[in-house]
Short mmCIF file of C-alpha atoms and ligand atoms in Angstrom, two decimals:
data_model
loop_
_atom_site.label_atom_id
_atom_site.label_comp_id
_atom_site.label_asym_id
_atom_site.label_seq_id
_atom_site.Cartn_x
_atom_site.Cartn_y
_atom_site.Cartn_z
CA MET U 25 101.59 46.67 151.96
CA PRO U 26 99.34 48.29 154.63
CA ASP U 27 95.87 46.78 155.05
CA THR U 28 94.13 49.87 153.69
CA ASP U 29 96.24 49.78 150.51
CA ARG U 30 95.44 46.10 150.08
CA LEU U 31 91.75 46.76 150.47
CA ALA U 32 91.91 49.55 147.94
CA LEU U 33 93.83 47.31 145.54
CA LEU U 34 91.32 44.45 145.90
CA LEU U 35 88.41 46.81 145.42
CA ARG U 36 89.97 48.22 142.28
CA LEU U 37 90.73 44.72 140.93
CA SER U 38 87.23 43.52 141.65
CA GLN U 39 85.89 46.36 139.53
CA THR U 40 88.48 45.80 136.82
CA PHE U 41 87.88 42.04 136.61
CA ASN U 42 84.14 42.44 136.55
CA SER U 43 84.23 45.09 133.84
CA SER U 44 84.13 42.39 131.16
CA LEU U 45 82.21 39.23 130.40
CA ASN U 46 84.78 38.18 127.84
CA LEU U 47 86.65 35.25 129.39
CA ASP U 48 89.95 35.83 127.58
CA GLU U 49 89.89 39.48 128.52
CA VAL U 50 89.21 38.68 132.19
CA LEU U 51 92.00 36.07 132.26
CA ASN U 52 94.50 38.49 130.77
CA LEU U 53 93.57 41.17 133.31
CA VAL U 54 93.90 38.72 136.19
CA MET U 55 97.28 37.47 134.97
CA ASP U 56 98.75 40.94 134.58
CA GLU U 57 97.48 42.15 137.95
CA VAL U 58 98.82 39.13 139.84
CA ILE U 59 102.24 39.43 138.22
CA ALA U 60 102.36 43.14 138.99
CA ALA U 61 101.17 42.71 142.58
CA VAL U 62 104.00 40.35 143.60
CA ARG U 63 106.53 41.35 140.93
CA ALA U 64 106.71 37.81 139.60
CA GLU U 65 108.81 37.02 136.56
CA ARG U 66 106.33 34.76 134.87
CA GLY U 67 103.09 32.93 135.42
CA PHE U 68 100.00 31.34 134.00
CA VAL U 69 96.38 30.53 134.67
CA MET U 70 94.92 27.08 134.09
CA LEU U 71 91.22 26.25 134.12
CA ASN U 72 89.43 22.95 134.55
CA ASP U 73 87.76 22.08 131.28
CA ALA U 74 84.55 20.13 130.72
CA GLY U 75 86.52 16.92 130.19
CA GLY U 76 87.98 17.09 133.70
CA GLY U 77 91.46 18.18 132.56
CA LEU U 78 93.35 21.33 133.51
CA SER U 79 94.16 23.47 130.53
CA PHE U 80 96.48 26.31 130.01
CA ARG U 81 94.53 29.52 129.35
CA VAL U 82 96.85 32.49 129.59
CA ALA U 83 100.53 32.91 130.36
CA ARG U 84 103.29 35.43 130.72
CA GLY U 85 106.93 34.60 130.11
CA MET U 86 106.29 30.93 129.36
CA ASP U 87 104.20 28.62 127.25
CA GLN U 88 102.57 25.20 127.19
CA LYS U 89 105.83 23.67 125.96
CA THR U 90 107.70 24.77 129.07
CA ILE U 91 105.07 23.18 131.29
CA ASP U 92 105.25 19.92 129.35
CA GLU U 93 109.03 19.71 129.65
CA PRO U 94 110.49 17.28 132.23
CA HIS U 95 112.24 19.99 134.22
CA PHE U 96 108.84 21.51 135.02
CA GLN U 97 107.74 18.31 136.71
CA VAL U 98 108.21 19.69 140.25
CA SER U 99 105.91 22.57 139.62
CA ARG U 100 103.41 20.37 137.80
CA GLY U 101 103.09 18.31 140.98
CA ALA U 102 102.43 21.49 142.95
CA ILE U 103 99.79 22.65 140.48
CA GLU U 104 97.95 19.36 140.56
CA SER U 105 97.86 19.24 144.33
CA VAL U 106 96.58 22.84 144.56
CA ASN U 107 93.85 22.07 142.06
CA ARG U 108 92.96 18.84 143.86
CA ASP U 109 93.08 20.05 147.47
CA GLY U 110 92.12 23.67 146.91
CA LEU U 111 94.97 24.82 149.18
CA PRO U 112 97.59 27.40 148.16
CA ILE U 113 101.29 26.64 148.00
CA LEU U 114 104.26 28.92 148.58
CA THR U 115 107.83 27.79 148.30
CA MET U 116 110.20 30.45 149.50
CA ASP U 117 113.24 28.70 148.25
CA ALA U 118 112.91 25.50 146.33
CA LEU U 119 116.52 24.66 147.07
CA GLN U 120 115.80 24.56 150.80
CA ASP U 121 112.41 22.96 150.47
CA GLU U 122 112.24 19.38 151.68
CA ARG U 123 109.71 18.46 149.05
CA PHE U 124 112.07 19.36 146.23
CA LYS U 125 115.13 17.65 147.65
CA GLU U 126 117.37 15.87 145.20
CA ARG U 127 115.55 17.18 142.19
CA ALA U 128 118.28 17.91 139.75
CA SER U 129 115.87 20.00 137.75
CA VAL U 130 115.67 22.56 140.56
CA MET U 131 119.40 23.10 140.29
CA VAL U 132 119.42 23.17 136.55
CA LEU U 133 116.63 25.69 136.35
CA GLY U 134 117.66 27.64 139.40
CA LEU U 135 114.03 27.58 140.48
CA ARG U 136 113.65 29.67 143.60
CA SER U 137 110.21 30.66 144.54
CA LEU U 138 106.71 29.88 143.40
CA ILE U 139 103.15 30.64 144.39
CA CYS U 140 100.25 28.53 143.25
CA VAL U 141 96.74 29.29 144.46
CA PRO U 142 93.36 27.78 143.69
CA LEU U 143 90.67 29.66 141.77
CA LYS U 144 87.58 28.77 143.70
CA ASN U 145 84.11 30.31 143.55
CA LYS U 146 81.94 29.09 146.42
CA GLU U 147 82.85 25.43 146.48
CA ARG U 148 83.56 25.16 142.78
CA GLN U 149 87.20 24.57 141.89
CA LEU U 150 87.78 26.44 138.61
CA GLY U 151 91.53 26.12 138.21
CA ILE U 152 94.75 27.68 139.48
CA ILE U 153 96.96 30.74 139.22
CA TYR U 154 100.68 30.11 139.18
CA VAL U 155 103.57 32.59 139.37
CA ASP U 156 107.25 32.08 139.95
CA SER U 157 110.56 33.89 140.15
CA ARG U 158 113.98 32.55 139.60
CA THR U 159 116.12 35.34 140.98
CA ARG U 160 116.94 35.52 144.67
CA SER U 161 116.06 39.18 144.74
CA SER U 162 112.42 38.50 144.06
CA GLN U 163 111.46 35.72 146.39
CA PHE U 164 107.93 35.52 147.59
CA ASN U 165 106.88 35.64 151.23
CA ALA U 166 103.76 34.82 153.21
CA THR U 167 102.30 38.28 152.56
CA ASP U 168 102.64 37.72 148.82
CA LEU U 169 100.82 34.44 149.16
CA GLU U 170 98.00 36.10 151.08
CA LEU U 171 97.75 38.83 148.48
CA VAL U 172 97.65 36.41 145.54
CA SER U 173 95.05 34.31 147.37
CA ALA U 174 92.90 37.37 147.94
CA ILE U 175 93.21 38.45 144.31
CA ALA U 176 92.33 34.90 143.26
CA SER U 177 89.09 35.01 145.29
CA THR U 178 88.04 38.15 143.47
CA ALA U 179 89.22 36.83 140.12
CA ALA U 180 87.36 33.53 140.54
CA ILE U 181 84.00 35.28 140.68
CA ALA U 182 84.71 37.24 137.51
CA ILE U 183 86.14 34.17 135.74
CA ASP U 184 83.14 32.08 136.76
CA ASN U 185 80.71 34.72 135.48
CA ALA U 186 82.57 35.08 132.20
CA SER U 187 82.72 31.29 131.76
CA LEU U 188 79.00 30.91 132.39
CA PHE U 189 78.33 33.70 129.93
CA ASN U 190 80.63 32.06 127.37
CA ASP U 191 78.87 28.71 127.77
CA LEU U 192 75.49 30.37 127.47
CA GLN U 193 76.53 32.17 124.32
CA GLN U 194 78.00 28.99 122.90
CA SER U 195 74.80 27.03 123.51
CA LYS U 196 72.75 29.85 122.05
CA GLU U 197 74.92 29.77 118.93
CA ASP U 198 74.61 25.97 118.73
CA LEU U 199 70.85 26.23 119.08
CA ASP U 200 70.59 28.95 116.41
CA ALA U 201 72.65 26.84 114.03
CA ALA U 202 70.40 23.83 114.67
CA TYR U 203 67.29 25.94 114.07
CA ILE U 204 68.65 27.37 110.83
CA THR U 205 69.47 23.88 109.57
CA THR U 206 65.88 22.90 110.34
CA LEU U 207 64.53 25.95 108.49
CA GLU U 208 66.63 25.14 105.46
CA GLY U 209 65.18 21.64 105.56
CA TRP U 210 61.65 23.05 105.58
CA ALA U 211 62.40 25.41 102.72
CA ARG U 212 63.90 22.51 100.77
CA ALA U 213 60.80 20.38 101.43
CA ILE U 214 58.57 23.06 99.94
CA GLU U 215 60.82 23.39 96.91
CA LEU U 216 60.70 19.64 96.32
CA ARG U 217 56.90 19.72 96.13
CA ASP U 218 56.76 22.93 94.12
CA HIS U 219 59.73 21.72 92.14
CA GLU U 220 59.69 24.26 89.37
CA THR U 221 60.57 26.90 91.93
CA GLU U 222 63.89 25.14 92.60
CA GLY U 223 66.53 27.69 93.56
CA HIS U 224 63.88 30.40 93.93
CA THR U 225 64.08 30.30 97.74
CA ARG U 226 67.84 30.72 97.85
CA ARG U 227 67.81 33.47 95.24
CA VAL U 228 65.05 35.52 96.88
CA THR U 229 66.67 35.07 100.31
CA GLU U 230 70.00 36.40 99.05
CA MET U 231 68.44 39.16 96.97
CA THR U 232 66.11 40.30 99.77
CA THR U 233 69.02 40.54 102.19
CA ARG U 234 71.02 42.50 99.65
CA PHE U 235 68.08 44.82 98.95
CA ALA U 236 67.38 45.38 102.68
CA ARG U 237 71.04 46.20 103.25
CA HIS U 238 70.95 48.55 100.26
CA LEU U 239 67.97 50.28 101.95
CA GLN U 240 70.05 50.54 105.14
CA VAL U 241 67.73 48.41 107.21
CA ALA U 242 69.26 47.92 110.69
CA GLU U 243 71.80 45.09 110.74
CA ALA U 244 69.92 43.44 113.65
CA ASP U 245 66.78 43.08 111.52
CA LEU U 246 68.57 41.46 108.58
CA ALA U 247 68.71 38.00 110.17
CA HIS U 248 64.94 38.03 110.71
CA ILE U 249 64.29 39.28 107.19
CA SER U 250 66.53 36.58 105.77
CA ARG U 251 64.73 33.85 107.77
CA GLY U 252 61.38 35.27 106.71
CA ALA U 253 62.41 35.17 103.04
CA LEU U 254 63.67 31.60 103.42
CA LEU U 255 60.27 30.58 104.81
CA HIS U 256 58.06 32.90 102.74
CA ASP U 257 56.05 30.09 101.13
CA ILE U 258 56.23 27.57 104.00
CA GLY U 259 52.42 27.81 104.14
CA LYS U 260 52.28 26.07 100.75
CA MET U 261 52.75 22.90 102.85
CA GLY U 262 49.01 23.23 103.45
CA VAL U 263 48.07 23.55 99.75
CA SER U 264 47.23 20.35 97.87
CA ASP U 265 49.55 19.00 95.15
CA ALA U 266 46.78 19.14 92.53
CA ILE U 267 46.70 22.93 92.90
CA LEU U 268 50.35 23.54 93.67
CA ARG U 269 51.50 21.60 90.59
CA LYS U 270 48.69 22.43 88.17
CA PRO U 271 50.10 23.14 84.69
CA GLY U 272 47.44 25.68 83.66
CA PRO U 273 45.66 28.65 85.21
CA LEU U 274 43.83 28.20 88.53
CA THR U 275 40.02 28.27 88.81
CA ALA U 276 38.49 30.75 91.25
CA GLU U 277 37.99 27.94 93.75
CA GLU U 278 41.57 26.74 93.42
CA ARG U 279 42.76 30.29 93.76
CA VAL U 280 40.93 30.52 97.12
CA GLU U 281 42.88 27.54 98.44
CA MET U 282 46.17 28.91 97.06
CA GLU U 283 45.52 32.23 98.79
CA MET U 284 45.35 30.47 102.12
CA HIS U 285 49.11 29.83 102.08
CA PRO U 286 50.15 33.03 103.94
CA GLY U 287 47.68 32.22 106.73
CA PHE U 288 48.94 28.63 106.93
CA GLY U 289 52.45 30.07 107.20
CA PHE U 290 51.36 32.31 110.06
CA ASP U 291 49.82 29.37 111.91
CA MET U 292 52.97 27.29 111.49
CA LEU U 293 55.43 29.96 112.61
CA ALA U 294 53.57 31.98 115.25
CA PRO U 295 54.09 29.42 118.06
CA ILE U 296 57.88 29.39 117.49
CA ALA U 297 59.47 32.18 119.54
CA PHE U 298 62.68 32.11 117.48
CA LEU U 299 60.67 32.82 114.29
CA LYS U 300 58.11 35.28 115.61
CA PRO U 301 60.21 38.30 114.48
CA ALA U 302 60.49 36.70 111.02
CA ILE U 303 56.78 36.21 110.46
CA ASP U 304 55.98 39.41 108.51
CA ILE U 305 57.24 38.05 105.21
CA PRO U 306 55.47 34.65 105.27
CA PHE U 307 52.24 36.29 106.45
CA CYS U 308 52.22 39.51 104.38
CA HIS U 309 54.18 38.83 101.16
CA HIS U 310 51.03 38.87 98.99
CA GLU U 311 49.64 42.13 100.34
CA LYS U 312 49.66 44.93 97.76
CA TRP U 313 50.39 48.66 98.18
CA ASP U 314 46.92 49.63 96.86
CA GLY U 315 45.14 47.29 99.29
CA SER U 316 44.10 44.68 96.70
CA GLY U 317 46.31 41.89 98.02
CA TYR U 318 45.66 39.01 100.42
CA PRO U 319 45.07 37.67 103.07
CA ARG U 320 44.10 40.88 104.89
CA GLY U 321 44.00 43.53 102.16
CA LEU U 322 46.50 45.75 104.04
CA LYS U 323 47.35 49.03 102.35
CA GLY U 324 50.50 51.19 102.02
CA GLU U 325 52.70 51.42 105.05
CA ASP U 326 50.31 49.24 107.07
CA ILE U 327 52.05 46.42 105.23
CA PRO U 328 55.15 45.57 107.30
CA LEU U 329 58.34 46.94 105.74
CA ALA U 330 59.95 43.49 105.45
CA ALA U 331 57.00 42.33 103.32
CA ARG U 332 57.01 45.52 101.19
CA ILE U 333 60.66 44.88 100.46
CA PHE U 334 60.30 41.17 99.90
CA CYS U 335 57.30 41.14 97.51
CA ILE U 336 59.27 43.09 94.91
CA VAL U 337 62.06 40.53 94.97
CA ASP U 338 59.60 37.60 94.97
CA VAL U 339 57.70 38.77 91.90
CA TRP U 340 60.90 39.85 90.14
CA ASP U 341 62.34 36.36 90.61
CA ALA U 342 59.05 34.51 89.85
CA LEU U 343 58.61 36.32 86.53
CA SER U 344 62.25 35.79 85.59
CA GLN U 345 61.79 32.00 85.84
CA ASP U 346 59.69 29.39 84.07
CA ARG U 347 56.56 28.34 85.99
CA TYR U 348 54.18 25.41 85.40
CA TYR U 349 51.73 27.81 83.93
CA ARG U 350 53.98 30.08 81.82
CA LYS U 351 57.49 30.65 80.45
CA ALA U 352 60.04 33.03 82.00
CA TRP U 353 59.71 36.66 80.96
CA PRO U 354 62.64 38.55 79.43
CA ARG U 355 64.44 40.93 81.80
CA GLU U 356 63.11 44.10 80.16
CA GLN U 357 59.52 42.89 80.43
CA VAL U 358 60.04 42.07 84.13
CA LEU U 359 61.42 45.54 84.85
CA ALA U 360 58.61 47.17 82.86
CA PHE U 361 56.10 45.17 84.93
CA LEU U 362 57.67 46.29 88.22
CA ARG U 363 57.44 49.93 87.05
CA GLU U 364 53.87 49.46 85.88
CA GLN U 365 52.91 48.01 89.27
CA SER U 366 54.58 50.83 91.19
CA GLY U 367 51.90 52.33 93.45
CA LEU U 368 49.56 49.41 92.66
CA HIS U 369 51.25 46.21 93.80
CA PHE U 370 54.46 47.79 95.08
CA ALA U 371 55.65 50.75 97.17
CA PRO U 372 56.80 53.31 94.57
CA ARG U 373 60.03 54.42 96.20
CA LEU U 374 61.00 50.83 96.90
CA VAL U 375 60.53 49.86 93.24
CA GLU U 376 62.75 52.76 92.26
CA ALA U 377 65.40 51.73 94.78
CA PHE U 378 65.26 48.10 93.62
CA ILE U 379 65.69 48.94 89.96
CA GLY U 380 68.46 51.36 90.92
CA MET U 381 70.22 48.61 92.85
CA LEU U 382 69.93 46.15 89.93
CA SER U 383 71.65 48.60 87.63
CA GLU U 384 74.70 48.96 89.83
CA PRO U 385 77.35 46.25 90.17
CA GLU U 386 76.90 44.05 93.24
CA ARG U 387 79.03 45.32 96.09
CA HIS U 388 80.46 42.66 98.30
CA ASN U 389 80.24 43.34 101.97
CA PRO U 390 83.61 43.05 103.65
CA ALA U 391 83.22 39.83 105.70
P1 C2E V 577 54.60 32.15 91.97
O1 C2E V 577 54.39 31.50 90.64
O2 C2E V 577 55.95 32.01 92.53
O3 C2E V 577 54.27 33.69 91.86
C1 C2E V 577 54.54 34.59 92.87
C2 C2E V 577 53.92 35.89 92.58
O4 C2E V 577 54.56 36.45 91.44
C3 C2E V 577 52.45 35.80 92.22
O5 C2E V 577 51.63 35.84 93.35
C4 C2E V 577 52.29 37.07 91.37
O6 C2E V 577 52.21 38.21 92.19
C5 C2E V 577 53.59 37.10 90.61
N1 C2E V 577 53.48 36.36 89.38
C6 C2E V 577 53.94 35.13 89.11
N2 C2E V 577 53.68 34.78 87.84
C7 C2E V 577 53.02 35.80 87.28
C8 C2E V 577 52.49 36.05 85.98
O7 C2E V 577 52.56 35.21 85.08
N3 C2E V 577 51.87 37.25 85.76
C9 C2E V 577 51.80 38.17 86.73
N4 C2E V 577 51.20 39.33 86.45
N5 C2E V 577 52.28 37.98 87.98
C10 C2E V 577 52.90 36.81 88.25
P2 C2E V 577 50.17 35.24 93.26
O8 C2E V 577 49.51 35.68 92.02
O9 C2E V 577 49.49 35.57 94.55
O10 C2E V 577 50.39 33.71 93.16
C11 C2E V 577 50.87 32.98 94.24
C12 C2E V 577 51.22 31.58 93.81
O11 C2E V 577 50.03 30.95 93.34
C13 C2E V 577 52.21 31.49 92.66
O12 C2E V 577 53.53 31.59 93.02
C14 C2E V 577 51.88 30.09 92.15
O13 C2E V 577 52.40 29.11 92.99
C15 C2E V 577 50.37 30.07 92.30
N6 C2E V 577 49.72 30.52 91.03
C16 C2E V 577 49.37 31.79 90.68
N7 C2E V 577 48.80 31.79 89.48
C17 C2E V 577 48.80 30.51 89.04
C18 C2E V 577 48.30 29.88 87.82
O14 C2E V 577 47.79 30.52 86.89
N8 C2E V 577 48.47 28.52 87.74
C19 C2E V 577 49.04 27.80 88.73
N9 C2E V 577 49.18 26.49 88.57
N10 C2E V 577 49.50 28.37 89.86
C20 C2E V 577 49.38 29.70 90.03
C1 SIN V 578 56.93 31.76 95.22
O1 SIN V 578 57.36 32.86 95.57
O2 SIN V 578 57.68 30.79 95.05
C2 SIN V 578 55.49 31.57 95.01
C3 SIN V 578 54.73 32.85 95.19
C4 SIN V 578 54.14 32.87 96.50
O3 SIN V 578 53.06 32.29 96.67
O4 SIN V 578 54.74 33.46 97.39
C1 SIN V 579 58.19 52.21 101.78
O1 SIN V 579 57.34 51.39 101.47
O2 SIN V 579 58.88 52.10 102.81
C2 SIN V 579 58.40 53.39 100.88
C3 SIN V 579 57.15 54.07 100.60
C4 SIN V 579 57.03 54.38 99.14
O3 SIN V 579 57.53 53.62 98.33
O4 SIN V 579 56.40 55.39 98.77
FE1 FE V 580 53.62 33.11 98.36
FE1 FE V 581 58.21 33.20 96.25
#
């Protein structure tokens, strides 16, 4: 292949490989391009894993089982030395090669020609690319080795980038999962103190998510809304037991302390970057459409949408359950109350949409 063609090929491959940050996709592209470039029969890519082992990542024409079989031993030795020393190997004809002398397996398999090159980005050894051919008509030469080595240099950068991105995504997912477990613990702690509201948190979280989806709120906002619902009363941590668990009605003074819970919630969550986008519900779930709510007396659409959505679900669920200070209301009375409070406590069109949603059978989202 003339130098200019090689340059053009490498340029094209560099663009192709770097078009994706998905590691499996990049590995598949690399594998196919290497096999095509030297017309190999089969091949594979192995990467060093965190545990220090080399693992099989993508293959053509063979599988892990083949590599594990005794007759593949010769090639396994080659692979390990390439990965260890970072130097490429070409055997033009295994039958003639001194290193493979007296290996019955070479005869049995008719192994002819293999190329194994390191995948190295800067000084980091990432793994190897291996290709081989068993027919005499497709033996590799020094030019093939150079070409595969050049492709490997380009591929290594793309593979390294995709691996770093994968790791980053994985640790972000791990971190999110750890955070959510913590949040569920907090929500549970509040329910234990306020124990008549047991199950309320889970129900309003599920129902708020369903309602928001019904209203076609952007999918990206749903996670924040769901976390906000889960933590809506986290500020009750700051309210004393005597008030939180009082069997009868609250005095005006007690009511003042109770009404501090959205502000306590704000203070708890505001410093946590992960929860900042979820703060509207804990902070604003007791605001009312007509401006008579607390803590700020916000009015109409000045109340964040997440809180306008959530407060309907919260009151609907609260009234449907027994509380320390009263029995559960029957369903019809709850719905009548929501209608009556339309335009006072609640956004009118949202009340309508909520009642509409309750009257239709729950649709399950496909996965
Ligand atoms: P919660 O019991 O979960 O009630 C949440 C919200 O649902 C209330 O917010 C209110 O908007 C509505 N709601 C609940 N029960 C009733 C009811 O019997 N009648 C009407 N009209 N609305 C109801 P609100 O009023 O800001 O209260 C916040 C929290 O303060 C309540 O959560 C509860 O923990 C506490 N609380 C409110 N009133 C009393 C009371 O009379 N006695 C006691 N011990 N706690 C109360
Ligand atoms: C609750 O929703 O469990 C209590 C009402 C509130 O203060 O948010
Ligand atoms: C909304 O709060 O987003 C709807 C406004 C309304 O109910 O009128
Ligand atoms: Fe509340
Ligand atoms: Fe609630």
